[in-house]
Amino acid sequence: IQLTQSPSSLSASVGDRVTITCRASQGITSHLAWYQQRPGRAPKLLIYAASTLQGGVPSRFSGSGSGTDFTLTISSLQPEDFATYFCQQLSTYPYTFGQGTMLEIK
Amino acid sequence: QVQLVESGGSVVQPGRSLRLSCAASGFTFNRYAIHWVRQAPGKGLEWVAVIWDDATNKYYADSVKGRFTISRDNSENTVYLEINSLRVEDTAVYYCAREGYCSGGACYSSEHDPLDRWGQGTLVTVSS
């Protein structure tokens, strides 16, 4: 299953609302997770089952979608949110990742 | 607290072999599937392999099938990744990660769960 994220990169300002999309090449019901990765660090789980917020993750992060189309939304960007975001499908092995979306400060 | 610590990464020549280790602590290891994920320099994440909690099932990415072998020792709380016939394109940081999630004070692990805890990674460089 291939995952296509868009955009590949995004410039935004603190306080902006941003949305990242992830499209699967076939249906994966809600078996999708989103991760954040800061430079030099391991990925961090943000959202699983497409829309469930991982414990300790700020509520400005939200996820939605099912089937083939998914979105990650950050309602009001904070300085610590500038990072790279990956989606991952957990429906069928191999558990593929999207190519990533780099979120940069405008 | 939950901890995963990878080790074994080094600089190796093409064609050689290497074994990576992932030592776990802070949770009931034999209840969780463990994955390996790698990241080439400046690139995205690539899922590599998974071994189920009781090692009855193992799955691999097509790109590593036949050269990589995942195993685990539940008595030692450790997962291994044996890499044979190393190629330049295997150069990457290799992460191990636990499959599961915690909610309402309890933790769970079953198929289709996310990778909720990751190690810090170990760097494998393949170069002559």
mmCIF file of C-alpha atoms in Angstrom:
data_model
loop_
_atom_site.group_PDB
_atom_site.id
_atom_site.type_symbol
_atom_site.label_atom_id
_atom_site.label_comp_id
_atom_site.label_asym_id
_atom_site.label_seq_id
_atom_site.Cartn_x
_atom_site.Cartn_y
_atom_site.Cartn_z
ATOM 1 C CA ILE A 1 0.000 0.000 0.000
ATOM 2 C CA GLN A 2 1.448 3.347 -1.038
ATOM 3 C CA LEU A 3 0.883 6.501 0.975
ATOM 4 C CA THR A 4 1.126 9.911 -0.659
ATOM 5 C CA GLN A 5 1.450 12.933 1.582
ATOM 6 C CA SER A 6 0.857 16.488 0.469
ATOM 7 C CA PRO A 7 2.349 18.916 0.513
ATOM 8 C CA SER A 8 5.953 17.702 0.723
ATOM 9 C CA SER A 9 6.886 20.957 2.422
ATOM 10 C CA LEU A 10 4.975 23.820 3.904
ATOM 11 C CA SER A 11 5.931 27.259 5.190
ATOM 12 C CA ALA A 12 3.720 28.734 7.874
ATOM 13 C CA SER A 13 3.752 31.197 10.749
ATOM 14 C CA VAL A 14 3.177 30.787 14.463
ATOM 15 C CA GLY A 15 -0.568 30.839 15.062
ATOM 16 C CA ASP A 16 -1.489 29.535 11.603
ATOM 17 C CA ARG A 17 -3.802 26.597 11.029
ATOM 18 C CA VAL A 18 -2.249 23.948 8.799
ATOM 19 C CA THR A 19 -3.515 20.751 7.246
ATOM 20 C CA ILE A 20 -1.483 17.866 5.872
ATOM 21 C CA THR A 21 -3.111 15.151 3.805
ATOM 22 C CA CYS A 22 -2.244 11.489 3.373
ATOM 23 C CA ARG A 23 -3.808 9.384 0.638
ATOM 24 C CA ALA A 24 -3.588 5.584 0.559
ATOM 25 C CA SER A 25 -3.475 3.613 -2.681
ATOM 26 C CA GLN A 26 -6.172 1.311 -1.320
ATOM 27 C CA GLY A 27 -8.583 1.345 1.574
ATOM 28 C CA ILE A 28 -7.082 0.974 5.050
ATOM 29 C CA THR A 29 -10.210 1.682 7.135
ATOM 30 C CA SER A 30 -8.879 3.736 10.073
ATOM 31 C CA HIS A 31 -5.524 1.992 10.470
ATOM 32 C CA LEU A 32 -3.442 5.133 10.136
ATOM 33 C CA ALA A 33 -1.029 6.895 12.466
ATOM 34 C CA TRP A 34 0.730 10.258 12.358
ATOM 35 C CA TYR A 35 4.220 10.904 13.709
ATOM 36 C CA GLN A 36 6.269 14.034 14.322
ATOM 37 C CA GLN A 37 10.029 14.013 13.907
ATOM 38 C CA ARG A 38 12.348 16.799 14.924
ATOM 39 C CA PRO A 39 15.897 16.901 13.488
ATOM 40 C CA GLY A 40 18.199 14.343 15.059
ATOM 41 C CA ARG A 41 15.394 12.802 17.095
ATOM 42 C CA ALA A 42 13.321 9.642 16.897
ATOM 43 C CA PRO A 43 9.759 9.918 15.591
ATOM 44 C CA LYS A 44 7.039 10.621 18.126
ATOM 45 C CA LEU A 45 3.518 9.234 17.879
ATOM 46 C CA LEU A 46 0.868 11.959 17.636
ATOM 47 C CA ILE A 47 -2.335 10.292 16.458
ATOM 48 C CA TYR A 48 -3.438 6.705 15.911
ATOM 49 C CA ALA A 49 -6.536 5.006 14.568
ATOM 50 C CA ALA A 50 -6.773 8.027 12.257
ATOM 51 C CA SER A 51 -8.235 10.356 14.898
ATOM 52 C CA THR A 52 -7.212 9.289 18.422
ATOM 53 C CA LEU A 53 -4.806 11.654 20.119
ATOM 54 C CA GLN A 54 -1.856 9.983 21.813
ATOM 55 C CA GLY A 55 -1.620 10.756 25.522
ATOM 56 C CA GLY A 56 0.346 13.913 26.275
ATOM 57 C CA VAL A 57 -0.034 15.359 22.772
ATOM 58 C CA PRO A 58 -1.521 18.877 22.732
ATOM 59 C CA SER A 59 -5.132 19.172 21.663
ATOM 60 C CA ARG A 60 -4.212 21.546 18.836
ATOM 61 C CA PHE A 61 -3.341 18.388 16.903
ATOM 62 C CA SER A 62 -6.215 16.472 15.358
ATOM 63 C CA GLY A 63 -6.681 13.777 12.752
ATOM 64 C CA SER A 64 -9.544 12.686 10.568
ATOM 65 C CA GLY A 65 -10.424 10.415 7.691
ATOM 66 C CA SER A 66 -11.046 6.797 6.842
ATOM 67 C CA GLY A 67 -10.683 4.535 3.843
ATOM 68 C CA THR A 68 -8.117 6.225 1.613
ATOM 69 C CA ASP A 69 -8.072 9.909 2.588
ATOM 70 C CA PHE A 70 -6.730 11.287 5.849
ATOM 71 C CA THR A 71 -5.755 14.641 7.286
ATOM 72 C CA LEU A 72 -3.618 15.936 10.130
ATOM 73 C CA THR A 73 -4.537 19.422 11.323
ATOM 74 C CA ILE A 74 -2.649 21.712 13.666
ATOM 75 C CA SER A 75 -5.084 24.388 14.774
ATOM 76 C CA SER A 76 -2.617 27.042 15.936
ATOM 77 C CA LEU A 77 1.041 26.465 15.183
ATOM 78 C CA GLN A 78 3.500 26.777 18.029
ATOM 79 C CA PRO A 79 7.284 27.180 17.622
ATOM 80 C CA GLU A 80 7.896 23.588 18.720
ATOM 81 C CA ASP A 81 5.623 22.263 15.933
ATOM 82 C CA PHE A 82 8.083 23.061 13.164
ATOM 83 C CA ALA A 83 9.225 19.558 12.274
ATOM 84 C CA THR A 84 8.609 16.802 9.739
ATOM 85 C CA TYR A 85 5.369 14.810 9.840
ATOM 86 C CA PHE A 86 4.850 11.265 8.574
ATOM 87 C CA CYS A 87 1.750 9.140 8.151
ATOM 88 C CA GLN A 88 1.927 5.345 8.405
ATOM 89 C CA GLN A 89 -0.601 2.709 7.421
ATOM 90 C CA LEU A 90 -1.013 -0.164 9.871
ATOM 91 C CA SER A 91 -3.519 -2.155 7.838
ATOM 92 C CA THR A 92 -1.395 -4.543 5.795
ATOM 93 C CA TYR A 93 2.242 -5.581 5.905
ATOM 94 C CA PRO A 94 4.544 -4.000 4.906
ATOM 95 C CA TYR A 95 3.505 -1.101 7.136
ATOM 96 C CA THR A 96 4.457 1.744 4.822
ATOM 97 C CA PHE A 97 5.094 5.403 5.599
ATOM 98 C CA GLY A 98 4.267 8.484 3.617
ATOM 99 C CA GLN A 99 7.239 10.415 2.261
ATOM 100 C CA GLY A 100 6.916 13.117 4.903
ATOM 101 C CA THR A 101 5.884 16.766 5.117
ATOM 102 C CA MET A 102 8.453 19.272 6.305
ATOM 103 C CA LEU A 103 6.823 22.152 8.152
ATOM 104 C CA GLU A 104 9.009 25.241 8.148
ATOM 105 C CA ILE A 105 8.772 28.675 9.706
ATOM 106 C CA LYS A 106 7.759 31.407 7.277
ATOM 107 C CA GLN B 1 9.654 4.021 32.333
ATOM 108 C CA VAL B 2 9.431 2.459 28.890
ATOM 109 C CA GLN B 3 12.798 2.388 27.208
ATOM 110 C CA LEU B 4 14.152 0.923 23.982
ATOM 111 C CA VAL B 5 17.882 1.096 23.358
ATOM 112 C CA GLU B 6 19.425 0.116 20.045
ATOM 113 C CA SER B 7 23.040 -0.878 19.641
ATOM 114 C CA GLY B 8 25.340 -2.562 17.165
ATOM 115 C CA GLY B 9 25.559 0.076 14.482
ATOM 116 C CA SER B 10 28.971 0.713 12.943
ATOM 117 C CA VAL B 11 30.871 1.368 9.730
ATOM 118 C CA VAL B 12 31.060 -1.820 7.650
ATOM 119 C CA GLN B 13 32.153 -2.791 4.183
ATOM 120 C CA PRO B 14 29.675 -3.825 1.503
ATOM 121 C CA GLY B 15 28.948 -7.541 1.573
ATOM 122 C CA ARG B 16 29.635 -7.921 5.283
ATOM 123 C CA SER B 17 27.118 -8.757 8.011
ATOM 124 C CA LEU B 18 25.982 -6.967 11.119
ATOM 125 C CA ARG B 19 23.658 -7.678 14.031
ATOM 126 C CA LEU B 20 21.690 -4.903 15.653
ATOM 127 C CA SER B 21 20.143 -5.232 19.114
ATOM 128 C CA CYS B 22 17.162 -3.531 20.714
ATOM 129 C CA ALA B 23 17.088 -3.850 24.503
ATOM 130 C CA ALA B 24 13.749 -3.103 26.142
ATOM 131 C CA SER B 25 12.807 -2.217 29.690
ATOM 132 C CA GLY B 26 9.932 -0.739 31.666
ATOM 133 C CA PHE B 27 7.133 -2.844 30.169
ATOM 134 C CA THR B 28 6.027 -6.458 29.777
ATOM 135 C CA PHE B 29 8.187 -7.195 26.765
ATOM 136 C CA ASN B 30 6.668 -10.547 25.797
ATOM 137 C CA ARG B 31 3.262 -8.933 25.210
ATOM 138 C CA TYR B 32 4.426 -6.595 22.447
ATOM 139 C CA ALA B 33 5.343 -6.851 18.805
ATOM 140 C CA ILE B 34 8.542 -4.977 17.986
ATOM 141 C CA HIS B 35 9.342 -3.267 14.695
ATOM 142 C CA TRP B 36 12.491 -2.014 13.001
ATOM 143 C CA VAL B 37 12.290 1.199 10.977
ATOM 144 C CA ARG B 38 15.207 2.837 9.186
ATOM 145 C CA GLN B 39 15.985 6.289 7.896
ATOM 146 C CA ALA B 40 18.677 6.974 5.321
ATOM 147 C CA PRO B 41 20.513 10.292 5.723
ATOM 148 C CA GLY B 42 18.209 13.160 4.804
ATOM 149 C CA LYS B 43 15.415 10.785 3.765
ATOM 150 C CA GLY B 44 12.088 9.608 5.089
ATOM 151 C CA LEU B 45 11.146 6.666 7.263
ATOM 152 C CA GLU B 46 11.210 3.159 5.823
ATOM 153 C CA TRP B 47 9.501 0.301 7.640
ATOM 154 C CA VAL B 48 11.842 -2.711 7.743
ATOM 155 C CA ALA B 49 10.443 -5.624 9.746
ATOM 156 C CA VAL B 50 8.241 -6.766 12.616
ATOM 157 C CA ILE B 51 8.281 -9.704 14.989
ATOM 158 C CA TRP B 52 5.184 -10.593 16.943
ATOM 159 C CA ASP B 53 5.202 -10.948 20.733
ATOM 160 C CA ASP B 54 5.684 -14.717 20.699
ATOM 161 C CA ALA B 55 7.825 -14.689 17.538
ATOM 162 C CA THR B 56 5.292 -16.817 15.681
ATOM 163 C CA ASN B 57 5.108 -14.291 12.872
ATOM 164 C CA LYS B 58 7.712 -12.131 11.198
ATOM 165 C CA TYR B 59 7.258 -9.816 8.233
ATOM 166 C CA TYR B 60 9.756 -7.891 6.134
ATOM 167 C CA ALA B 61 9.866 -5.053 3.634
ATOM 168 C CA ASP B 62 10.408 -6.296 0.091
ATOM 169 C CA SER B 63 13.649 -4.301 -0.048
ATOM 170 C CA VAL B 64 15.248 -6.390 2.714
ATOM 171 C CA LYS B 65 13.547 -9.771 2.353
ATOM 172 C CA GLY B 66 16.085 -12.579 2.175
ATOM 173 C CA ARG B 67 18.940 -10.494 3.619
ATOM 174 C CA PHE B 68 17.503 -9.341 6.962
ATOM 175 C CA THR B 69 16.382 -11.620 9.782
ATOM 176 C CA ILE B 70 14.475 -10.433 12.822
ATOM 177 C CA SER B 71 14.460 -12.463 16.031
ATOM 178 C CA ARG B 72 13.829 -11.986 19.721
ATOM 179 C CA ASP B 73 14.815 -13.400 23.089
ATOM 180 C CA ASN B 74 11.978 -12.789 25.522
ATOM 181 C CA SER B 75 14.123 -13.990 28.434
ATOM 182 C CA GLU B 76 16.547 -11.148 27.682
ATOM 183 C CA ASN B 77 13.937 -8.548 26.617
ATOM 184 C CA THR B 78 15.851 -8.066 23.391
ATOM 185 C CA VAL B 79 15.052 -8.013 19.683
ATOM 186 C CA TYR B 80 17.733 -8.521 17.056
ATOM 187 C CA LEU B 81 18.089 -7.586 13.414
ATOM 188 C CA GLU B 82 20.632 -9.630 11.498
ATOM 189 C CA ILE B 83 21.703 -7.899 8.297
ATOM 190 C CA ASN B 84 23.593 -9.886 5.684
ATOM 191 C CA SER B 85 25.198 -8.904 2.378
ATOM 192 C CA LEU B 86 25.185 -5.254 3.359
ATOM 193 C CA ARG B 87 24.742 -2.726 0.569
ATOM 194 C CA VAL B 88 25.586 0.954 0.397
ATOM 195 C CA GLU B 89 21.844 1.663 0.278
ATOM 196 C CA ASP B 90 21.427 0.044 3.725
ATOM 197 C CA THR B 91 23.191 3.057 5.223
ATOM 198 C CA ALA B 92 20.703 4.524 7.690
ATOM 199 C CA VAL B 93 19.749 5.113 11.279
ATOM 200 C CA TYR B 94 17.919 2.002 12.446
ATOM 201 C CA TYR B 95 15.171 2.466 15.039
ATOM 202 C CA CYS B 96 13.305 -0.185 16.976
ATOM 203 C CA ALA B 97 9.786 0.610 18.120
ATOM 204 C CA ARG B 98 7.076 -0.973 20.220
ATOM 205 C CA GLU B 99 3.649 -1.666 18.727
ATOM 206 C CA GLY B 100 0.872 -0.651 21.102
ATOM 207 C CA TYR B 101 -0.702 2.249 22.900
ATOM 208 C CA CYS B 102 -1.627 3.358 26.399
ATOM 209 C CA SER B 103 -4.944 4.898 27.348
ATOM 210 C CA GLY B 104 -6.655 5.560 30.645
ATOM 211 C CA GLY B 105 -3.745 4.161 32.612
ATOM 212 C CA ALA B 106 -3.672 0.823 30.818
ATOM 213 C CA CYS B 107 -1.532 -0.279 27.914
ATOM 214 C CA TYR B 108 -2.529 -2.477 25.027
ATOM 215 C CA SER B 109 -0.927 -4.288 22.150
ATOM 216 C CA SER B 110 -2.643 -5.921 19.219
ATOM 217 C CA GLU B 111 -2.484 -6.019 15.464
ATOM 218 C CA HIS B 112 -2.897 -2.669 13.719
ATOM 219 C CA ASP B 113 -1.685 -0.717 16.748
ATOM 220 C CA PRO B 114 0.700 2.224 16.222
ATOM 221 C CA LEU B 115 4.382 2.441 17.113
ATOM 222 C CA ASP B 116 4.077 4.269 20.406
ATOM 223 C CA ARG B 117 7.600 4.065 21.809
ATOM 224 C CA TRP B 118 10.836 4.376 19.855
ATOM 225 C CA GLY B 119 14.490 3.996 20.653
ATOM 226 C CA GLN B 120 17.059 6.668 19.860
ATOM 227 C CA GLY B 121 18.406 4.764 16.852
ATOM 228 C CA THR B 122 21.738 3.246 15.873
ATOM 229 C CA LEU B 123 23.674 4.312 12.766
ATOM 230 C CA VAL B 124 24.782 1.786 10.180
ATOM 231 C CA THR B 125 27.182 3.083 7.543
ATOM 232 C CA VAL B 126 28.062 0.818 4.641
ATOM 233 C CA SER B 127 31.153 2.006 2.854
ATOM 234 C CA SER B 128 34.303 0.594 1.357
#
